[in-house]
PDB file of C-alpha atoms in Angstrom:
ATOM      1  CA  MET A1010      -0.069  -0.049   0.182  1.00 55.00           C
ATOM      2  CA  MET A1011       1.447   3.433  -0.962  1.00 77.00           C
ATOM      3  CA  GLY A1012       1.550   6.364   1.312  1.00 87.00           C
ATOM      4  CA  PRO A1013       0.264   9.616   0.668  1.00 92.00           C
ATOM      5  CA  ASN A1014       1.716  12.099  -2.109  1.00 95.00           C
ATOM      6  CA  TYR A1015       1.846  15.326  -0.472  1.00 94.00           C
ATOM      7  CA  LYS A1016       3.901  17.148  -3.263  1.00 95.00           C
ATOM      8  CA  PHE A1017       1.446  15.887  -5.958  1.00 96.00           C
ATOM      9  CA  ALA A1018      -1.414  17.041  -3.591  1.00 97.00           C
ATOM     10  CA  CYS A1019      -0.090  20.523  -2.782  1.00 96.00           C
ATOM     11  CA  ASP A1020       0.941  21.010  -6.417  1.00 97.00           C
ATOM     12  CA  LYS A1021      -2.544  20.132  -7.822  1.00 98.00           C
ATOM     13  CA  ALA A1022      -3.997  22.914  -5.111  1.00 98.00           C
ATOM     14  CA  ARG A1023      -1.492  25.291  -6.784  1.00 97.00           C
ATOM     15  CA  TYR A1024      -2.663  24.267 -10.315  1.00 98.00           C
ATOM     16  CA  VAL A1025      -6.451  24.896  -9.230  1.00 98.00           C
ATOM     17  CA  LEU A1026      -5.502  28.210  -7.807  1.00 98.00           C
ATOM     18  CA  LYS A1027      -3.705  29.078 -10.872  1.00 98.00           C
ATOM     19  CA  LYS A1028      -6.519  27.703 -13.124  1.00 98.00           C
ATOM     20  CA  TYR A1029      -9.285  29.779 -11.648  1.00 97.00           C
ATOM     21  CA  ASN A1030      -7.146  32.904 -11.184  1.00 97.00           C
ATOM     22  CA  ILE A1031      -7.484  32.920  -7.537  1.00 97.00           C
ATOM     23  CA  LYS A1032      -4.754  35.439  -6.232  1.00 96.00           C
ATOM     24  CA  GLU A1033      -6.395  36.674  -2.931  1.00 95.00           C
ATOM     25  CA  VAL A1034      -7.003  35.252   0.418  1.00 97.00           C
ATOM     26  CA  PRO A1035      -9.638  34.012   1.760  1.00 97.00           C
ATOM     27  CA  THR A1036      -9.711  31.413  -0.966  1.00 97.00           C
ATOM     28  CA  ASN A1037     -13.106  31.808  -2.980  1.00 96.00           C
ATOM     29  CA  LEU A1038     -14.198  28.029  -3.219  1.00 94.00           C
ATOM     30  CA  GLN A1039     -17.367  29.279  -4.983  1.00 93.00           C
ATOM     31  CA  ILE A1040     -15.315  30.247  -7.970  1.00 96.00           C
ATOM     32  CA  ILE A1041     -13.810  26.776  -7.919  1.00 96.00           C
ATOM     33  CA  CYS A1042     -17.289  24.927  -7.434  1.00 93.00           C
ATOM     34  CA  GLU A1043     -18.823  26.983 -10.169  1.00 93.00           C
ATOM     35  CA  GLY A1044     -15.847  26.120 -12.419  1.00 95.00           C
ATOM     36  CA  LEU A1045     -16.285  22.474 -12.066  1.00 93.00           C
ATOM     37  CA  GLY A1046     -20.205  22.978 -12.857  1.00 93.00           C
ATOM     38  CA  LEU A1047     -21.141  22.262  -9.312  1.00 92.00           C
ATOM     39  CA  GLU A1048     -24.384  24.079  -7.914  1.00 90.00           C
ATOM     40  CA  TYR A1049     -23.061  26.285  -4.828  1.00 89.00           C
ATOM     41  CA  VAL A1050     -25.178  26.389  -1.941  1.00 87.00           C
ATOM     42  CA  GLU A1051     -24.916  27.824   1.505  1.00 86.00           C
ATOM     43  CA  LEU A1052     -27.231  26.618   4.360  1.00 85.00           C
ATOM     44  CA  ASP A1053     -28.002  28.022   7.458  1.00 88.00           C
ATOM     45  CA  ASP A1054     -29.028  24.583   9.282  1.00 86.00           C
ATOM     46  CA  PRO A1055     -27.618  23.697  12.355  1.00 82.00           C
ATOM     47  CA  ASN A1056     -28.890  20.031  11.853  1.00 83.00           C
ATOM     48  CA  GLU A1057     -26.909  19.482   8.226  1.00 80.00           C
ATOM     49  CA  LEU A1058     -23.245  18.623   7.741  1.00 80.00           C
ATOM     50  CA  ASP A1059     -20.570  21.386   8.087  1.00 80.00           C
ATOM     51  CA  GLY A1060     -19.954  21.242   4.217  1.00 80.00           C
ATOM     52  CA  ALA A1061     -20.096  18.651   1.351  1.00 81.00           C
ATOM     53  CA  LEU A1062     -20.315  17.758  -1.946  1.00 84.00           C
ATOM     54  CA  LEU A1063     -23.522  15.704  -2.805  1.00 82.00           C
ATOM     55  CA  GLU A1064     -25.674  14.597  -5.477  1.00 83.00           C
ATOM     56  CA  MET A1065     -29.365  15.792  -5.239  1.00 82.00           C
ATOM     57  CA  ASN A1066     -31.729  15.072  -7.957  1.00 86.00           C
ATOM     58  CA  GLY A1067     -28.890  14.343 -10.394  1.00 86.00           C
ATOM     59  CA  ILE A1068     -27.364  17.705  -9.811  1.00 87.00           C
ATOM     60  CA  GLN A1069     -23.873  17.741  -8.222  1.00 87.00           C
ATOM     61  CA  VAL A1070     -24.082  20.407  -5.303  1.00 87.00           C
ATOM     62  CA  ALA A1071     -21.390  21.924  -3.247  1.00 87.00           C
ATOM     63  CA  MET A1072     -22.661  22.907   0.052  1.00 84.00           C
ATOM     64  CA  LEU A1073     -21.485  25.106   3.097  1.00 83.00           C
ATOM     65  CA  ASN A1074     -23.348  25.421   6.206  1.00 82.00           C
ATOM     66  CA  ARG A1075     -23.133  28.910   7.844  1.00 82.00           C
ATOM     67  CA  ALA A1076     -24.984  27.695  11.054  1.00 83.00           C
ATOM     68  CA  LYS A1077     -21.942  25.584  11.876  1.00 80.00           C
ATOM     69  CA  SER A1078     -18.497  26.445  11.907  1.00 83.00           C
ATOM     70  CA  PHE A1079     -17.998  28.276   8.740  1.00 84.00           C
ATOM     71  CA  ILE A1080     -14.165  27.733   8.867  1.00 90.00           C
ATOM     72  CA  ARG A1081     -14.533  23.922   9.611  1.00 88.00           C
ATOM     73  CA  GLY A1082     -17.015  24.007   6.605  1.00 87.00           C
ATOM     74  CA  ARG A1083     -14.511  25.630   4.272  1.00 92.00           C
ATOM     75  CA  PHE A1084     -11.883  23.177   5.023  1.00 93.00           C
ATOM     76  CA  THR A1085     -14.388  20.222   4.669  1.00 90.00           C
ATOM     77  CA  LEU A1086     -15.495  21.699   1.101  1.00 92.00           C
ATOM     78  CA  ALA A1087     -11.650  22.242   0.087  1.00 95.00           C
ATOM     79  CA  HIS A1088     -10.920  18.489   1.295  1.00 93.00           C
ATOM     80  CA  GLU A1089     -14.048  17.303  -0.779  1.00 90.00           C
ATOM     81  CA  LEU A1090     -12.663  19.233  -3.726  1.00 94.00           C
ATOM     82  CA  ALA A1091      -9.318  17.439  -3.282  1.00 95.00           C
ATOM     83  CA  HIS A1092     -10.916  14.190  -3.955  1.00 91.00           C
ATOM     84  CA  ILE A1093     -12.432  15.399  -7.501  1.00 91.00           C
ATOM     85  CA  PHE A1094      -8.972  17.194  -8.580  1.00 95.00           C
ATOM     86  CA  LEU A1095      -6.963  14.392  -7.279  1.00 94.00           C
ATOM     87  CA  GLU A1096      -8.963  12.164  -9.147  1.00 89.00           C
ATOM     88  CA  HIS A1097      -9.663   9.780  -6.118  1.00 84.00           C
ATOM     89  CA  GLY A1098     -12.180   7.183  -7.614  1.00 72.00           C
ATOM     90  CA  LYS A1099     -13.650   4.528  -4.936  1.00 52.00           C
ATOM     91  CA  ARG A1100     -12.139   5.391  -1.459  1.00 46.00           C
ATOM     92  CA  ASP A1101     -11.961   3.630   1.681  1.00 45.00           C
ATOM     93  CA  PHE A1102     -14.803   4.475   4.163  1.00 43.00           C
ATOM     94  CA  TYR A1103     -13.889   7.348   6.159  1.00 42.00           C
ATOM     95  CA  ASP A1104     -15.959   9.963   7.676  1.00 49.00           C
ATOM     96  CA  ALA A1105     -14.373  12.623   9.679  1.00 51.00           C
ATOM     97  CA  GLU A1106     -17.666  14.096  10.961  1.00 50.00           C
ATOM     98  CA  VAL A1107     -18.843  10.834  12.424  1.00 45.00           C
ATOM     99  CA  ALA A1108     -15.349  10.185  13.752  1.00 47.00           C
ATOM    100  CA  ARG A1109     -15.655  13.748  15.588  1.00 44.00           C
ATOM    101  CA  GLU A1110     -19.129  12.749  16.794  1.00 46.00           C
ATOM    102  CA  LEU A1111     -17.997   9.426  18.081  1.00 39.00           C
ATOM    103  CA  GLY A1112     -15.003  11.322  20.110  1.00 42.00           C
ATOM    104  CA  GLU A1113     -12.478   9.496  17.843  1.00 48.00           C
ATOM    105  CA  ASP A1114      -9.387  11.846  17.261  1.00 55.00           C
ATOM    106  CA  ILE A1115      -7.651   9.870  14.667  1.00 57.00           C
ATOM    107  CA  PRO A1116      -4.107  11.277  13.938  1.00 59.00           C
ATOM    108  CA  GLU A1117      -3.427  12.301  10.433  1.00 61.00           C
ATOM    109  CA  ASN A1118      -1.036   9.567   9.928  1.00 63.00           C
ATOM    110  CA  LYS A1119      -3.711   6.979  10.646  1.00 71.00           C
ATOM    111  CA  LYS A1120      -5.990   8.301   8.040  1.00 79.00           C
ATOM    112  CA  PRO A1121      -6.160   6.370   4.739  1.00 87.00           C
ATOM    113  CA  ALA A1122      -3.433   8.011   2.166  1.00 89.00           C
ATOM    114  CA  LYS A1123      -6.095   9.472  -0.016  1.00 90.00           C
ATOM    115  CA  GLU A1124      -7.476  11.347   3.025  1.00 90.00           C
ATOM    116  CA  GLN A1125      -4.310  12.851   3.967  1.00 93.00           C
ATOM    117  CA  GLU A1126      -3.657  14.007   0.613  1.00 95.00           C
ATOM    118  CA  ALA A1127      -7.199  15.456   0.559  1.00 94.00           C
ATOM    119  CA  ASP A1128      -6.170  17.227   3.850  1.00 94.00           C
ATOM    120  CA  ALA A1129      -2.641  18.401   2.059  1.00 96.00           C
ATOM    121  CA  PHE A1130      -4.665  19.779  -0.861  1.00 97.00           C
ATOM    122  CA  ALA A1131      -7.099  21.377   1.148  1.00 97.00           C
ATOM    123  CA  SER A1132      -4.755  23.047   3.226  1.00 97.00           C
ATOM    124  CA  GLU A1133      -2.733  24.419   0.329  1.00 97.00           C
ATOM    125  CA  LEU A1134      -5.599  25.654  -1.321  1.00 98.00           C
ATOM    126  CA  LEU A1135      -6.946  27.780   1.742  1.00 98.00           C
ATOM    127  CA  ILE A1136      -3.673  28.703   2.937  1.00 98.00           C
ATOM    128  CA  PRO A1137      -1.240  28.886  -0.186  1.00 97.00           C
ATOM    129  CA  THR A1138       2.150  29.329   0.651  1.00 94.00           C
ATOM    130  CA  GLU A1139       2.550  32.218  -1.741  1.00 93.00           C
ATOM    131  CA  GLN A1140      -0.025  34.263   0.006  1.00 94.00           C
ATOM    132  CA  LEU A1141       1.568  33.113   3.551  1.00 93.00           C
ATOM    133  CA  LYS A1142       4.645  34.909   2.051  1.00 92.00           C
ATOM    134  CA  LYS A1143       2.866  38.202   1.756  1.00 93.00           C
ATOM    135  CA  TYR A1144       1.737  37.845   5.475  1.00 94.00           C
ATOM    136  CA  GLN A1145       5.415  36.833   6.978  1.00 90.00           C
ATOM    137  CA  ASN A1146       5.478  40.048   9.040  1.00 91.00           C
ATOM    138  CA  GLU A1147       1.916  38.901  10.566  1.00 92.00           C
ATOM    139  CA  LEU A1148       2.673  35.210  11.165  1.00 91.00           C
ATOM    140  CA  LYS A1149       3.424  35.712  14.843  1.00 92.00           C
ATOM    141  CA  ASN A1150      -0.243  36.640  15.145  1.00 95.00           C
ATOM    142  CA  LEU A1151      -2.065  33.438  14.449  1.00 95.00           C
ATOM    143  CA  GLU A1152      -5.328  34.600  15.316  1.00 96.00           C
ATOM    144  CA  LYS A1153      -5.168  37.437  12.910  1.00 96.00           C
ATOM    145  CA  VAL A1154      -3.709  35.526  10.121  1.00 97.00           C
ATOM    146  CA  ALA A1155      -6.270  32.679  10.527  1.00 97.00           C
ATOM    147  CA  ASP A1156      -8.981  35.151  10.466  1.00 97.00           C
ATOM    148  CA  ILE A1157      -7.397  36.785   7.385  1.00 97.00           C
ATOM    149  CA  PHE A1158      -7.299  33.256   5.574  1.00 97.00           C
ATOM    150  CA  LYS A1159     -10.756  32.044   7.064  1.00 96.00           C
ATOM    151  CA  VAL A1160      -9.168  28.995   8.427  1.00 97.00           C
ATOM    152  CA  SER A1161      -8.949  27.298  11.743  1.00 95.00           C
ATOM    153  CA  LYS A1162      -6.001  28.520  14.084  1.00 95.00           C
ATOM    154  CA  GLN A1163      -4.994  24.753  14.093  1.00 94.00           C
ATOM    155  CA  ALA A1164      -4.702  24.802  10.348  1.00 95.00           C
ATOM    156  CA  MET A1165      -2.797  27.890  10.393  1.00 96.00           C
ATOM    157  CA  SER A1166      -0.637  26.534  12.939  1.00 95.00           C
ATOM    158  CA  ILE A1167       0.439  23.676  10.784  1.00 94.00           C
ATOM    159  CA  ALA A1168       0.713  25.788   7.791  1.00 94.00           C
ATOM    160  CA  ILE A1169       2.924  28.399   9.724  1.00 93.00           C
ATOM    161  CA  SER A1170       5.156  25.351  10.896  1.00 92.00           C
ATOM    162  CA  LYS A1171       5.640  23.927   7.403  1.00 90.00           C
ATOM    163  CA  PHE A1172       6.315  27.725   5.945  1.00 90.00           C
ATOM    164  CA  TYR A1173       9.082  27.818   8.507  1.00 87.00           C
ATOM    165  CA  SER A1174      10.495  24.632   8.178  1.00 87.00           C
ATOM    166  CA  SER A1175      10.919  25.160   4.297  1.00 78.00           C
ATOM    167  CA  ALA A1176      14.194  27.068   3.513  1.00 55.00           C
ATOM    168  CA  ARG A1177      12.874  27.796   0.093  1.00 60.00           C
ATOM    169  CA  ASN A1178      10.254  30.216   1.474  1.00 56.00           C
ATOM    170  CA  PHE A1179      13.258  32.705   2.516  1.00 53.00           C
ATOM    171  CA  LYS A1180      14.354  33.705  -0.930  1.00 50.00           C
TER     172      LYS A1180
END
């Protein structure tokens, strides 16, 4: 069994940003969804999912729920878009939302490889390294940059850590 290909996932996210001419943050997921021919819908229902790609009456729908954590919903939707762009066909069953509801906190390295790749894609899509460079002087203020990018503090913390660990970002 092959492990996740993080480089491929991040390169694909950068390709998507370029393809849809997204040069500002927060990343506009609606542009990507509409570019794929998906119906983009924002719900305001606390009883529904955070975000998802669904098929309703034969129509592919990208859903984001404003009644839940909008930030989590953005990551969920970006993660689901990853499965399309990374051409993940049949996937092992893994439902992060169900795992959270059951109180299971599954470490990233224990998730199936395709799920790890989708997380890497989502992270690069929502927190592009090139955009982080623009905010280099703000990176010590985690809450502020997380708000600018409309991502969780946890996701931003991971992105900043990866950013600082890569010497290529300091040219």
